[in-house]
Coordinates of C-alpha atoms in Angstrom, one line a residue:
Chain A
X1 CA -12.3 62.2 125.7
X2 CA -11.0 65.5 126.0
X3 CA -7.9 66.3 127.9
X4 CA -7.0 70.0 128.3
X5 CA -3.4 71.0 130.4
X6 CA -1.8 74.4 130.5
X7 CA 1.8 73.4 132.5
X8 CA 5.2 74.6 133.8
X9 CA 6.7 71.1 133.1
X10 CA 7.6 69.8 129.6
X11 CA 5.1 67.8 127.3
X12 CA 5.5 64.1 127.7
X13 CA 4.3 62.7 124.0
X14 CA 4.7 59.6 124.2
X15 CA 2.7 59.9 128.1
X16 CA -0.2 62.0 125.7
X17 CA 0.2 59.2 123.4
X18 CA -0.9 57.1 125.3
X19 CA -3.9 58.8 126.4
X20 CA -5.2 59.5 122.7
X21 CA -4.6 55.6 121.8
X22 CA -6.6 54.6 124.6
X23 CA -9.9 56.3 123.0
X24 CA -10.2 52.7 120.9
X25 CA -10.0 54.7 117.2
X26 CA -8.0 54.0 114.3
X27 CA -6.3 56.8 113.4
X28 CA -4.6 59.8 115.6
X29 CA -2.6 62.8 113.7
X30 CA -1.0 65.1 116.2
X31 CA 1.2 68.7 116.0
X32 CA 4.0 69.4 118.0
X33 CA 5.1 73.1 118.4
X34 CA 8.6 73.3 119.1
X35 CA 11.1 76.5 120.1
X36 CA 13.3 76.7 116.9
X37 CA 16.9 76.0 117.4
X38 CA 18.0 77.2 114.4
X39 CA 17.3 81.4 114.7
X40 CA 19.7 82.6 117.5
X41 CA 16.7 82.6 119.9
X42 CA 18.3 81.7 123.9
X43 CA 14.8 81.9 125.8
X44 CA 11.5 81.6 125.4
X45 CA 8.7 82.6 127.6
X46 CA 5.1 82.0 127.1
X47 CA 2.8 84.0 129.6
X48 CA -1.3 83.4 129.3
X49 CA -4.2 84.6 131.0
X50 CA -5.0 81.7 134.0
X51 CA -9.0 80.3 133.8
X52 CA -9.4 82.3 130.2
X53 CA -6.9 80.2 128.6
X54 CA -8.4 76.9 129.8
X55 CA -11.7 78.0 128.8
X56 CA -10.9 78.9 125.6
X57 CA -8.5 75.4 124.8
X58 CA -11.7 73.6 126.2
X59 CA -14.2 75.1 123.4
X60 CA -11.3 74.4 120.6
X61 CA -11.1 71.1 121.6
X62 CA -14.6 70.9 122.1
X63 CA -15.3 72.2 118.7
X64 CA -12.9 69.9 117.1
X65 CA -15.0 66.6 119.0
X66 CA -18.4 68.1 117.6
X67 CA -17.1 68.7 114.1
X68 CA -15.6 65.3 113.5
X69 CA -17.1 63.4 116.2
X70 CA -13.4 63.0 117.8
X71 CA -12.9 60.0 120.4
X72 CA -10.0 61.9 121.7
X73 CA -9.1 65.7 121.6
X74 CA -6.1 66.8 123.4
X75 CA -4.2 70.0 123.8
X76 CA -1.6 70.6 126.0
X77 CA 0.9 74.2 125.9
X78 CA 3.4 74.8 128.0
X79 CA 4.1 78.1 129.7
X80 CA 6.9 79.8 131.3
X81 CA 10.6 80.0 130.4
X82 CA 11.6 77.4 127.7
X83 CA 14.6 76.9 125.7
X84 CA 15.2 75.6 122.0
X85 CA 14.0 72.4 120.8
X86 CA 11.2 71.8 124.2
X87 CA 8.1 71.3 122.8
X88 CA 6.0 74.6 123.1
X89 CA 2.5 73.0 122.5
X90 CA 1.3 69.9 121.5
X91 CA -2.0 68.8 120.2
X92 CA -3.7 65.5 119.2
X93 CA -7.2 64.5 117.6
X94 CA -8.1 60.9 117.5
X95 CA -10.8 59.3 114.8
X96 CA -11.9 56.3 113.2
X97 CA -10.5 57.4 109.8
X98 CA -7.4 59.7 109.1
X99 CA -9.0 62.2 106.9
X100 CA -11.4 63.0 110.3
X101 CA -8.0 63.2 112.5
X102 CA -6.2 65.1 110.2
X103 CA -8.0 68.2 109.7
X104 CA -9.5 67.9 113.6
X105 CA -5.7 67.8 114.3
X106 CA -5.1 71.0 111.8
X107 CA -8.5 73.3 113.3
X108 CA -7.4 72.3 116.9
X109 CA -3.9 74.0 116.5
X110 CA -5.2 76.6 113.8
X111 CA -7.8 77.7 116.6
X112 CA -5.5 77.7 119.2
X113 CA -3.1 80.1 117.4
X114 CA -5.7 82.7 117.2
X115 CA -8.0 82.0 120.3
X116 CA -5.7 81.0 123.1
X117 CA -4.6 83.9 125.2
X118 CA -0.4 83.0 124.8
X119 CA 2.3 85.7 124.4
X120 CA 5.7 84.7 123.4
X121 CA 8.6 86.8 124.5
X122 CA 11.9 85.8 122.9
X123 CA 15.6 86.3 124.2
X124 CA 18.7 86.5 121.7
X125 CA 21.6 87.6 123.6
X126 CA 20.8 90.9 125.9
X127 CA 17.7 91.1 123.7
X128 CA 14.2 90.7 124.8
X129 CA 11.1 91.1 122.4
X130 CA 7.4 90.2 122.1
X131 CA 6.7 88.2 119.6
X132 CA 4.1 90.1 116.6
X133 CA 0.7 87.9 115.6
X134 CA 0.9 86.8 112.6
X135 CA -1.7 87.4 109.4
X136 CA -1.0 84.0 108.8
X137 CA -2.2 82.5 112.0
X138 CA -5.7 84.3 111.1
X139 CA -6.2 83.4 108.0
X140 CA -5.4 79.8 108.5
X141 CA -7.9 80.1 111.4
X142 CA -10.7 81.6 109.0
X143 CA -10.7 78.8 106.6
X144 CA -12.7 76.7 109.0
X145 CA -15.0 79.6 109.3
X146 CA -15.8 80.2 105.5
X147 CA -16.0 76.5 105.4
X148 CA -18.8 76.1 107.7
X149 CA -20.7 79.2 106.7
X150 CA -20.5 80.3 110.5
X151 CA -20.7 84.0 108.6
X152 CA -21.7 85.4 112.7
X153 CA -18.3 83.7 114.1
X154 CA -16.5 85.3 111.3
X155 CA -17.5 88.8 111.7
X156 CA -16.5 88.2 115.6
X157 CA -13.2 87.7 114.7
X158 CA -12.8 90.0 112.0
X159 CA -14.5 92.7 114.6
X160 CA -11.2 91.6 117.1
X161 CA -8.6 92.2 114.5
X162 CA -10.0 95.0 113.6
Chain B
X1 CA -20.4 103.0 138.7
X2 CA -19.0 99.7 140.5
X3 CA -15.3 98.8 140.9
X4 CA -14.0 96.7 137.7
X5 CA -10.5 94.4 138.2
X6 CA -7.9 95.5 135.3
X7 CA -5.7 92.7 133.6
X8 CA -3.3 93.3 131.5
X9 CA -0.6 90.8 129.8
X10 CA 2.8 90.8 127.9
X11 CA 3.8 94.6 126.6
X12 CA 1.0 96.5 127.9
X13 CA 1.4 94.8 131.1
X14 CA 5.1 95.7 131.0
X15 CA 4.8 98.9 129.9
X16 CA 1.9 99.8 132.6
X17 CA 4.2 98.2 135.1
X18 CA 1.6 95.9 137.3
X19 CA -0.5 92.9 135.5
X20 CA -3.6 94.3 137.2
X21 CA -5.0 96.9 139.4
X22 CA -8.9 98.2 140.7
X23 CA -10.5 101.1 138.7
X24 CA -13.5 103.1 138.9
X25 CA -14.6 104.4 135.8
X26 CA -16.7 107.3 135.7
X27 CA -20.2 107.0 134.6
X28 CA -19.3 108.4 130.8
X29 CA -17.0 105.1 130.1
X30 CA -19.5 103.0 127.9
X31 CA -17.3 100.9 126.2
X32 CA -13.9 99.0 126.2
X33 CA -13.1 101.6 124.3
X34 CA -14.2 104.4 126.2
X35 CA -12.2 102.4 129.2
X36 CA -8.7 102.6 127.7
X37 CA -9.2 106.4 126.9
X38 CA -9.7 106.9 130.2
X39 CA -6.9 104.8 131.4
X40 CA -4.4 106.3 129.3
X41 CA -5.1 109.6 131.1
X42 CA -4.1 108.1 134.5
X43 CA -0.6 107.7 133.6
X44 CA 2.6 107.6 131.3
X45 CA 2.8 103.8 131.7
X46 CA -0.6 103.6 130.6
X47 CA -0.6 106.0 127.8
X48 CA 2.3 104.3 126.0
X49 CA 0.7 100.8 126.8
X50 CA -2.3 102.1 124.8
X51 CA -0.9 104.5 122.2
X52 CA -1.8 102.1 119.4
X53 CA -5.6 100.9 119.9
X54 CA -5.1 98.5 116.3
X55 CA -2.6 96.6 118.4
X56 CA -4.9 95.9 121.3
X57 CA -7.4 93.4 121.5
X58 CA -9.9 93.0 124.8
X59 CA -11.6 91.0 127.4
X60 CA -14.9 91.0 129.6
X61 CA -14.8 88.6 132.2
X62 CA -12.7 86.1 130.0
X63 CA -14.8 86.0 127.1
X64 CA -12.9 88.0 123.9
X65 CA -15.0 90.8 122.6
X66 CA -14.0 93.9 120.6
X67 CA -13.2 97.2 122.1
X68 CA -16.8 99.2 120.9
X69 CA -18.4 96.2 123.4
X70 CA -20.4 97.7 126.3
X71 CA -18.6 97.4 129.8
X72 CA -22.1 96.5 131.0
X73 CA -21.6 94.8 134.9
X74 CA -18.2 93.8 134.1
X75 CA -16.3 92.5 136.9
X76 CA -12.8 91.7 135.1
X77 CA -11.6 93.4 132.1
X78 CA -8.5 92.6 130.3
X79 CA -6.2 94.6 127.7
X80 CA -3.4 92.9 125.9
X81 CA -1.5 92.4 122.6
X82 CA -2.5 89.5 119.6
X83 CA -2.0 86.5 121.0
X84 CA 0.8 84.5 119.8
X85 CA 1.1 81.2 121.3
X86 CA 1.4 77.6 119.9
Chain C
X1 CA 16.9 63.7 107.3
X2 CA 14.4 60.9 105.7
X3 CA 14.1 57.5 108.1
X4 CA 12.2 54.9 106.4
X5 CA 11.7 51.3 108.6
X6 CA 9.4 48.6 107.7
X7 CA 9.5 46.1 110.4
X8 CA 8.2 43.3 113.1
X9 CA 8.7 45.3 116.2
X10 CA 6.6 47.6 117.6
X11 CA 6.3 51.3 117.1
X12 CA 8.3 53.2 119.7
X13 CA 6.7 57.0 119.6
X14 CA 8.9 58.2 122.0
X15 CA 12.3 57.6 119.3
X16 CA 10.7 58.7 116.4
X17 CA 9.4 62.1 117.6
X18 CA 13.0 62.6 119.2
X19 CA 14.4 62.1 115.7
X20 CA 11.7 63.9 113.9
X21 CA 12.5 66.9 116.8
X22 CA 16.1 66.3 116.3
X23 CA 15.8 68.4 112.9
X24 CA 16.1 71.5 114.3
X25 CA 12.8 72.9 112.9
X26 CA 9.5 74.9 114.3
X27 CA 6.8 72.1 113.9
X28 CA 6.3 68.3 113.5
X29 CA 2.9 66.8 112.2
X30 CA 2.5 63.2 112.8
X31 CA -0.2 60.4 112.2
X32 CA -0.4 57.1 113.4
X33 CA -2.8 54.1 112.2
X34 CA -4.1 52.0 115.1
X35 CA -5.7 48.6 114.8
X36 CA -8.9 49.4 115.8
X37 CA -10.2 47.9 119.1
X38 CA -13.2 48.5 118.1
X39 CA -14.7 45.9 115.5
X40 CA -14.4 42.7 116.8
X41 CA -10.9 41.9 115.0
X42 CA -8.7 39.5 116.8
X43 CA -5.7 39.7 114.8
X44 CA -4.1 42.0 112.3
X45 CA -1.5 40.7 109.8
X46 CA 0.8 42.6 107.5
X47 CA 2.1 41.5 104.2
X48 CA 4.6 43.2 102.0
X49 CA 6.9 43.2 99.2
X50 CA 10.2 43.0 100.4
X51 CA 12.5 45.6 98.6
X52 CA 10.0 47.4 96.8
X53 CA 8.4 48.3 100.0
X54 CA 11.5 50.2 101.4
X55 CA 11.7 51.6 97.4
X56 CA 8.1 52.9 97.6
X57 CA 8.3 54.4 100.9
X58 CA 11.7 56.4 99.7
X59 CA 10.2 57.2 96.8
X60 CA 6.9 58.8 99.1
X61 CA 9.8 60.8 101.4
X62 CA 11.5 62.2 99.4
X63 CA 8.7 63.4 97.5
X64 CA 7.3 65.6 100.5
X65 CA 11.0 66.9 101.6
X66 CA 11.1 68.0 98.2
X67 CA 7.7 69.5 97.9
X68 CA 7.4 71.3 101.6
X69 CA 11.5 71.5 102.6
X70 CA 10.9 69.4 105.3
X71 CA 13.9 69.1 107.6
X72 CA 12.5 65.6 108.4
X73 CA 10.0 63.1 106.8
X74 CA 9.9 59.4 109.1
X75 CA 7.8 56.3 107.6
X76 CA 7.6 53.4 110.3
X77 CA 5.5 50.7 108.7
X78 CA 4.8 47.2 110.9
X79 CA 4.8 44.0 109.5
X80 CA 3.3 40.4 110.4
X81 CA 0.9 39.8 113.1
X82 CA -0.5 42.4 115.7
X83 CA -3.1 43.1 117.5
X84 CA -6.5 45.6 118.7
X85 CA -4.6 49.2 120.0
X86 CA -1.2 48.7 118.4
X87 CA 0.7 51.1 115.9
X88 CA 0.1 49.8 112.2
X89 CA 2.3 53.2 110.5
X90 CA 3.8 56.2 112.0
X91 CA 4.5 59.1 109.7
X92 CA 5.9 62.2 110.8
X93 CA 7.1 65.3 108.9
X94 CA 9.5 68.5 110.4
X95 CA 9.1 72.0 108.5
X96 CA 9.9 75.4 109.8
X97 CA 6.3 76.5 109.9
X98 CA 2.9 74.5 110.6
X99 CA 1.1 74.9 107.8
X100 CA 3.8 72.5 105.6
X101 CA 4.5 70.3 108.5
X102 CA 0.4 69.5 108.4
X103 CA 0.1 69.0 104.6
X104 CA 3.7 67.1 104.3
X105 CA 2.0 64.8 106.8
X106 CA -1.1 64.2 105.2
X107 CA 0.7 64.0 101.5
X108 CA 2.5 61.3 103.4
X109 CA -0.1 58.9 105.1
X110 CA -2.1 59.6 101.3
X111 CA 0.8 58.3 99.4
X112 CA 1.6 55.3 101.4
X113 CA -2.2 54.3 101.6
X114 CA -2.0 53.8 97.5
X115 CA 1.3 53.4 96.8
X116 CA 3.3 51.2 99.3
X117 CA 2.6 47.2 98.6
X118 CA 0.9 46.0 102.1
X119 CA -1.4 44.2 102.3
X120 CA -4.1 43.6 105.6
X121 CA -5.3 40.3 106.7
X122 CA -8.0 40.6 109.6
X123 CA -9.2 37.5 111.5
X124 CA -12.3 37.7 113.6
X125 CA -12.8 34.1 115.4
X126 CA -12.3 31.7 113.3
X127 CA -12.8 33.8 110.0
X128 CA -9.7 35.5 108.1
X129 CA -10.2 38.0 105.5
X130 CA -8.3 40.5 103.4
X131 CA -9.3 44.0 103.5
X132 CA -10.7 45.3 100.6
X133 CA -8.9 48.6 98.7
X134 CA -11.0 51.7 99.7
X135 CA -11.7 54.0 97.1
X136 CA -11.5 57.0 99.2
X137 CA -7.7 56.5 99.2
X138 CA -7.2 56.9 95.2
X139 CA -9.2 60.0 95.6
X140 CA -7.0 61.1 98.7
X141 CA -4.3 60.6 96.8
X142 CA -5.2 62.1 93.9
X143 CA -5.8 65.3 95.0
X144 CA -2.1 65.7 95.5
X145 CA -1.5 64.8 92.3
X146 CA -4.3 67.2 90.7
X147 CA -2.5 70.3 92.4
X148 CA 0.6 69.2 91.5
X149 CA -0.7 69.5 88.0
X150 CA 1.4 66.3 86.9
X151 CA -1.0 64.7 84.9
X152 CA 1.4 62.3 83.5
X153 CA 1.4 60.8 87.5
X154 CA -2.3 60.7 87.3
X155 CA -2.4 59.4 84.3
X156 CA -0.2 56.6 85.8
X157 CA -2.6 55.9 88.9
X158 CA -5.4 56.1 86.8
X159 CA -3.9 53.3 84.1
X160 CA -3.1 51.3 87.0
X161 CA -6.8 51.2 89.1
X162 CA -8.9 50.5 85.8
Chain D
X1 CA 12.3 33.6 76.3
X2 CA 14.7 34.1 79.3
X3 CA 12.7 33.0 82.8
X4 CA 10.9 35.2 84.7
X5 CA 10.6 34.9 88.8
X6 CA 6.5 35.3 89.8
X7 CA 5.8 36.6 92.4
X8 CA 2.7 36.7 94.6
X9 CA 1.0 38.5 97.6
X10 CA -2.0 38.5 99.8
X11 CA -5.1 36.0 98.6
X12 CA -3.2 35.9 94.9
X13 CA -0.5 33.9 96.7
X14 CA -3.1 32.1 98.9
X15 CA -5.1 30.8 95.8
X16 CA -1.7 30.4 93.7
X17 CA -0.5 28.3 96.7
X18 CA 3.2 29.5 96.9
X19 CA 4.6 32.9 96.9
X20 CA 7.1 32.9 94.1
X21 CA 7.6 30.3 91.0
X22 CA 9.8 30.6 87.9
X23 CA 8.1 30.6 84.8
X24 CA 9.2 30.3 81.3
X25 CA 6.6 32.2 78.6
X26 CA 6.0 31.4 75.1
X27 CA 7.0 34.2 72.9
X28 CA 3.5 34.9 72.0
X29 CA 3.3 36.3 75.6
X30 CA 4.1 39.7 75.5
X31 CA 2.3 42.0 78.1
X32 CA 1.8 41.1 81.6
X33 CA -2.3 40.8 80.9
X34 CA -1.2 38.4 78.4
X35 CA 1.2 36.7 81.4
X36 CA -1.3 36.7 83.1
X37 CA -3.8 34.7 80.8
X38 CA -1.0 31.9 80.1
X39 CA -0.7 31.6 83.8
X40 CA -4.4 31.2 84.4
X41 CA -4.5 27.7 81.8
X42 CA -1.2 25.9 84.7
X43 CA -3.2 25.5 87.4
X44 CA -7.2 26.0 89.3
X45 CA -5.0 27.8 91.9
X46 CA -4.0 30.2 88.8
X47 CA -7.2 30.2 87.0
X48 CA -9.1 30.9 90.7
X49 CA -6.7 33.6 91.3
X50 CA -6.2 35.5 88.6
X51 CA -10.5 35.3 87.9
X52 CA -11.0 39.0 87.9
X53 CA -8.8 41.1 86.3
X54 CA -9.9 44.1 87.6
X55 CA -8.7 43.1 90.9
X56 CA -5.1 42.7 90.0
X57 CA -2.5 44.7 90.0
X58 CA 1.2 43.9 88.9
X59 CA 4.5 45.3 89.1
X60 CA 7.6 44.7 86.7
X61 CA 11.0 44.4 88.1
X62 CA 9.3 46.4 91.5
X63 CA 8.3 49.3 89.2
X64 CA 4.2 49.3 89.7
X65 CA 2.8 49.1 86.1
X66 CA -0.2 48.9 84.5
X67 CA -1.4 45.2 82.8
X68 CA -1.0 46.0 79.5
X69 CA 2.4 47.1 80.0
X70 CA 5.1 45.0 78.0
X71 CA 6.9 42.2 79.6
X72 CA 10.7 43.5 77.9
X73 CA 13.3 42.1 79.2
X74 CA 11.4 41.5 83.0
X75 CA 13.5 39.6 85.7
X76 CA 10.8 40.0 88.5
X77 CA 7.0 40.0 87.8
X78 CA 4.8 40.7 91.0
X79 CA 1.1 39.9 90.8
X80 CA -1.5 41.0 93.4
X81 CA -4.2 42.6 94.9
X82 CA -4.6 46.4 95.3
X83 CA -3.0 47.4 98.4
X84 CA -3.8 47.9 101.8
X85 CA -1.3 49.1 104.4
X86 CA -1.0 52.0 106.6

């Protein structure tokens, strides 16, 4: 089961819960992104590119289902103005075994953070600024690469950031 | 050469001031690349939106690809920052 | 904040992620053990040790907010009798970024697997069993140990399994 | 030797046939394997239970031990299987 939602309204977990029990398996490990409430940020507002973005959370999710033979992949991002402490994105991979749900649950959000076409813009005070990629988020998406020897994906991505 | 739909998201769509807009690209645009040269000529907005190519990352009809790709029959193209969501 | 509960009631998802959110912090990683609907098991029962449960489980916290700064670590473990689809253990873990939030979490679920004294009765028909020990959850919880480098720990586990 | 309170979990209890006993070593008794071996001669329910050492695990005073750990000065000795939660 794969359930992919891109929304104005704010992420109901224990609703997306629900739906990743249902798939019958053992184990579910989930992520929640949240807006910080702790740096001085008033506003947050994610903008995307409509039909791309879908695509793209489909083939993550669809990736994640191949890799570890999911029962349930879920990802679901919210977009438009937020404020701290709503839940930005959330994401959920259901398994028989944890280990399987785990790292589904830590590729899903890695991928996302580096394929999904987001942009954050952050308000403190009269201040308004795009938020800058980080290294991080591509690194942490490469280690699934180097890991599956998919040398032609790599060199993709290294080609984008490049 | 056939009509291509520009997108463009977050600071370069700010700084070009419309999220997208119908170009006609003269037969010498082969690549992405070649494209936001071109662009940049057409005005300030654009120029500043694209001053820095390292910090922009590209588009053909939704599927990411780097900016030396080939425009080829294109029908949508899209020019924006990292992405940064999540 | 570290919120341990071992208990007879269900698992409410809805509370536990509003107190793991309620930390203030970027990113919450959860996972949560289902009894599977899957394998023809009626009902699930859940021994303990009273008191050196809620010890162990402390003991587990505490050990990942000190490792990862997590703002939050929550351990909900169910006891007695329950049935296909329900919540068996909710962990959850808060950090500023994702990357400790998804380890702390993991580190977590690892721990409790070998440390915390439950014990699983499954009856299928008329036929009760206890479930075996897996051995794939010393090594999963080893490996925590092994980049720790605290070899006096594993020396501990290891006494203790041979 | 001051008494000690067993106690016992999962099929240790079961085979045992009660969850907690006081007991009263000799002094020649002085790790928990040892404990362990006195019990086994009181009872079939002990002797069935505590058949295959390999498949017990103990903790003294709720601290999780090893077998041949020393008994000391114990108040609480928990015997049983290797666990299973989560």
């Amino acid at each position: 089961m794969i359930h992919i939602s891109v929304q104005q309204s704010p992420i109901d977990i224990a609703a997306e819960m629900t739906r990743a029990e249902a798939a019958g398996a053992g184990a579910v490990a989930t992520f929640t992104g949240l807006v910080r409430a702790d740096d001085g940020v008033g506003t947050l507002e994610l903008e995307h590119y409509p039909g791309a973005t879908e695509a793209t959370l489909l083939k993550v999710a669809e990736g994640g289902v191949a890799r570890w033979q999911l029962s349930a992949a879920i990802i679901v991002h919210r977009v438009g103005p937020m404020h701290p402490g709503e839940r930005i994105v959330f994401v959920a991979a259901t398994a028989a075994h944890r280990g399987a749900a785990l790292e589904a649950c830590a590729y899903l959000i890695d991928r996302l953070k580096t394929d999904a076409p987001f942009w954050k813009r952050e308000t403190r005070g009269a201040d308004a600024q795009w938020v800058e990629a980080r290294d991080g988020d591509h690194a942490a998406a490469a280690r699934w690469e180097a890991r599956d020897g998919d040398h032609a994906a790599a060199a993709r991505w290294e080609a984008r950031d490049g | 050469m056939a009509k291509i739909r520009m997108v463009y998201f977050a600071w370069v769509r700010e700084r070009i001031g419309t999220g997208e807009e119908m170009v006609e690209p003269p037969a010498s645009v082969v690549t992405v690349g070649d494209l936001v040269d071109w662009l940049a000529e057409t005005s300030s907005g654009h120029a500043e939106a694209f001053e820095n190519r390292s910090r922009l990352r590209a588009a053909i009809d939704q599927d990411f690809v780097p900016l030396d790709t080939p425009i080829g029959r294109a029908q949508e193209i899209a020019i924006f920052p990292p992405v940064t969501g999540g």
